[in-house]
CSV table of C-alpha atoms in Angstrom, one decimal:
chain,number,residue,atom,x,y,z
F,1486,MET,CA,-20.9,-34.6,-29.8
F,1487,GLU,CA,-18.4,-32.6,-31.9
F,1488,ASN,CA,-20.0,-29.4,-30.9
F,1489,LYS,CA,-19.7,-30.2,-27.2
F,1490,GLU,CA,-15.9,-31.2,-27.7
F,1491,ASN,CA,-15.3,-27.7,-29.5
F,1492,GLN,CA,-17.1,-25.9,-26.6
F,1493,MET,CA,-14.9,-27.7,-23.9
F,1494,ASN,CA,-11.8,-26.9,-26.0
F,1495,GLY,CA,-12.8,-23.3,-26.3
F,1496,TRP,CA,-13.6,-23.2,-22.3
F,1497,GLN,CA,-10.3,-24.8,-21.5
F,1498,ASN,CA,-8.5,-22.3,-23.8
F,1499,PHE,CA,-10.4,-19.4,-22.1
F,1500,CYS,CA,-9.5,-20.6,-18.7
F,1501,ARG,CA,-5.9,-21.0,-19.5
F,1502,ILE,CA,-5.8,-17.4,-20.9
F,1503,VAL,CA,-7.7,-16.0,-17.9
F,1504,SER,CA,-5.6,-17.8,-15.4
F,1505,GLY,CA,-2.4,-16.4,-16.9
F,1506,GLY,CA,-3.8,-12.7,-16.6
F,1507,ALA,CA,-5.2,-13.5,-13.1
F,1508,GLU,CA,-1.8,-14.5,-11.9
F,1509,ARG,CA,-0.3,-11.5,-13.4
F,1510,PHE,CA,-2.8,-9.2,-12.0
F,1511,GLY,CA,-2.4,-11.0,-8.5
F,1512,THR,CA,1.4,-10.3,-8.8
F,1513,VAL,CA,0.8,-6.6,-9.5
F,1514,CYS,CA,-1.6,-6.3,-6.8
F,1515,ARG,CA,0.6,-8.0,-4.4
F,1516,ALA,CA,3.5,-5.7,-5.3
F,1517,VAL,CA,1.5,-2.7,-4.8
F,1518,TRP,CA,0.2,-3.8,-1.5
F,1519,ASP,CA,3.8,-4.5,-0.4
F,1520,TRP,CA,4.7,-0.9,-1.1
F,1521,ILE,CA,1.7,0.5,0.5
F,1522,PHE,CA,2.5,-1.6,3.6
F,1523,ARG,CA,6.2,-0.5,3.7
F,1524,LEU,CA,5.2,3.2,3.5
F,1525,ARG,CA,2.2,3.0,5.7
F,1526,LYS,CA,3.7,5.3,8.3
F,1527,ILE,CA,4.1,8.1,5.6
F,1528,PHE,CA,0.6,7.4,4.4
F,1529,MET,CA,-0.8,7.7,8.0
F,1530,ALA,CA,1.2,10.7,8.9
F,1531,LEU,CA,0.4,12.9,5.9
F,1532,PRO,CA,-3.2,13.8,6.8
F,1533,VAL,CA,-2.6,14.4,10.3
F,1534,LEU,CA,0.3,16.7,9.4
F,1535,TYR,CA,-1.7,18.6,7.0
F,1536,TYR,CA,-4.5,19.2,9.4
F,1537,ALA,CA,-2.1,20.0,12.1
F,1538,LEU,CA,-0.7,22.8,10.0
F,1539,ASP,CA,-4.1,23.9,8.8
F,1540,LEU,CA,-5.3,24.3,12.4
F,1541,ALA,CA,-2.2,26.0,13.4
F,1542,LYS,CA,-2.7,28.6,10.4
F,1543,LYS,CA,-6.4,29.2,11.3
F,1544,ASN,CA,-5.6,29.7,15.0
F,1545,MET,CA,-2.7,32.0,14.1
F,1546,GLU,CA,-5.3,34.1,12.2
F,1547,GLU,CA,-8.3,33.8,14.4
F,1548,LEU,CA,-7.2,33.8,18.1
F,1549,PRO,CA,-6.5,37.0,20.0
F,1550,GLU,CA,-3.1,38.3,21.0
F,1551,VAL,CA,-3.5,36.8,24.5
F,1552,VAL,CA,-5.2,33.5,24.9
F,1553,GLY,CA,-6.7,32.4,28.1
F,1554,PHE,CA,-6.8,29.1,29.7
F,1555,ASP,CA,-8.4,27.7,32.9
F,1556,ILE,CA,-11.9,29.6,32.7
F,1557,GLN,CA,-13.2,30.4,36.2
F,1558,SER,CA,-16.9,30.4,37.2
F,1559,THR,CA,-16.9,34.3,37.0
F,1560,GLY,CA,-16.1,33.9,33.2
F,1561,GLU,CA,-12.5,35.1,33.5
F,1562,PHE,CA,-9.4,33.2,32.7
F,1563,ALA,CA,-7.0,32.1,35.3
F,1564,GLN,CA,-3.9,32.0,33.0
F,1565,MET,CA,-3.2,34.0,30.0
F,1566,ILE,CA,-0.6,33.0,27.4
F,1567,SER,CA,0.5,34.5,24.2
F,1568,ARG,CA,-1.0,33.4,20.9
F,1569,GLU,CA,2.2,32.1,19.5
F,1570,THR,CA,2.5,29.7,22.5
F,1571,ALA,CA,-1.1,28.5,22.0
F,1572,VAL,CA,-0.6,27.8,18.5
F,1573,TYR,CA,2.8,26.2,18.5
F,1574,GLY,CA,2.4,24.1,21.6
F,1575,PRO,CA,-0.4,21.8,20.2
F,1576,LEU,CA,1.5,21.7,16.8
F,1577,ALA,CA,4.8,20.7,18.9
F,1578,LEU,CA,2.8,17.8,20.6
F,1579,THR,CA,1.3,16.6,17.2
F,1580,LEU,CA,4.8,16.6,15.7
F,1581,ILE,CA,6.3,14.7,18.7
F,1582,ALA,CA,3.5,12.1,18.5
F,1583,LEU,CA,4.4,11.7,14.7
F,1584,ILE,CA,8.0,11.4,15.3
F,1585,LEU,CA,7.4,8.8,18.0
F,1586,MET,CA,5.2,7.0,15.4
F,1587,PHE,CA,8.1,6.8,13.0
F,1588,CYS,CA,10.3,5.5,15.8
F,1589,SER,CA,7.9,2.8,17.0
F,1590,ARG,CA,7.3,-0.7,15.6
F,1591,ARG,CA,3.7,-0.5,16.3
F,1592,THR,CA,2.4,2.6,14.4
F,1593,ILE,CA,-1.2,2.6,15.4
F,1594,TYR,CA,-0.8,3.9,19.0
F,1595,PRO,CA,1.4,6.9,18.5
F,1596,TRP,CA,-0.8,7.8,15.3
F,1597,LEU,CA,-4.0,7.7,17.4
F,1598,ILE,CA,-2.3,10.0,19.9
F,1599,SER,CA,-1.3,12.4,17.2
F,1600,ILE,CA,-4.9,12.4,16.1
F,1601,PHE,CA,-6.2,13.1,19.5
F,1602,THR,CA,-3.8,15.9,19.7
F,1603,LEU,CA,-5.6,17.7,16.8
F,1604,VAL,CA,-8.5,18.5,19.3
F,1605,LEU,CA,-6.2,20.9,21.3
F,1606,PRO,CA,-6.0,23.7,18.8
F,1607,LEU,CA,-9.9,23.3,18.3
F,1608,LEU,CA,-10.5,23.4,22.0
F,1609,ILE,CA,-8.4,26.4,22.4
F,1610,TRP,CA,-10.1,28.3,19.6
F,1611,PHE,CA,-13.6,27.3,21.0
F,1612,LEU,CA,-12.8,28.6,24.6
F,1613,ASN,CA,-11.3,31.8,23.3
F,1614,THR,CA,-13.8,32.8,20.7
F,1615,MET,CA,-17.0,31.7,22.5
F,1616,THR,CA,-16.3,33.5,25.7
F,1617,LEU,CA,-15.3,36.8,24.3
């Protein structure tokens, strides 16, 4: 009988020690999560900004001097623009979407738009390198 009482006392001591640590761990996790939530716009914008700049750099190196748009059935382009316009135009659209994300209360919609603007440099690159 004495052995069971010792076990119960030991178990209660263990639970008291663990519950204090669990409360502290919960408090730390809550504080970290609060900071992540407060800085969510920055955490969402950094990868988009990185890939937008990376795609702009790659397109600046790989696109020809004159970039074509609106490909016709004959294989010729209806409009021709400079490489700088083809690179900085989609980059500006992405930056505008990110600025709108920082100004908006609901961050997800402008952020999704900024992700979809990352398709433009890929599309421009694909149209102008695969048709030459």
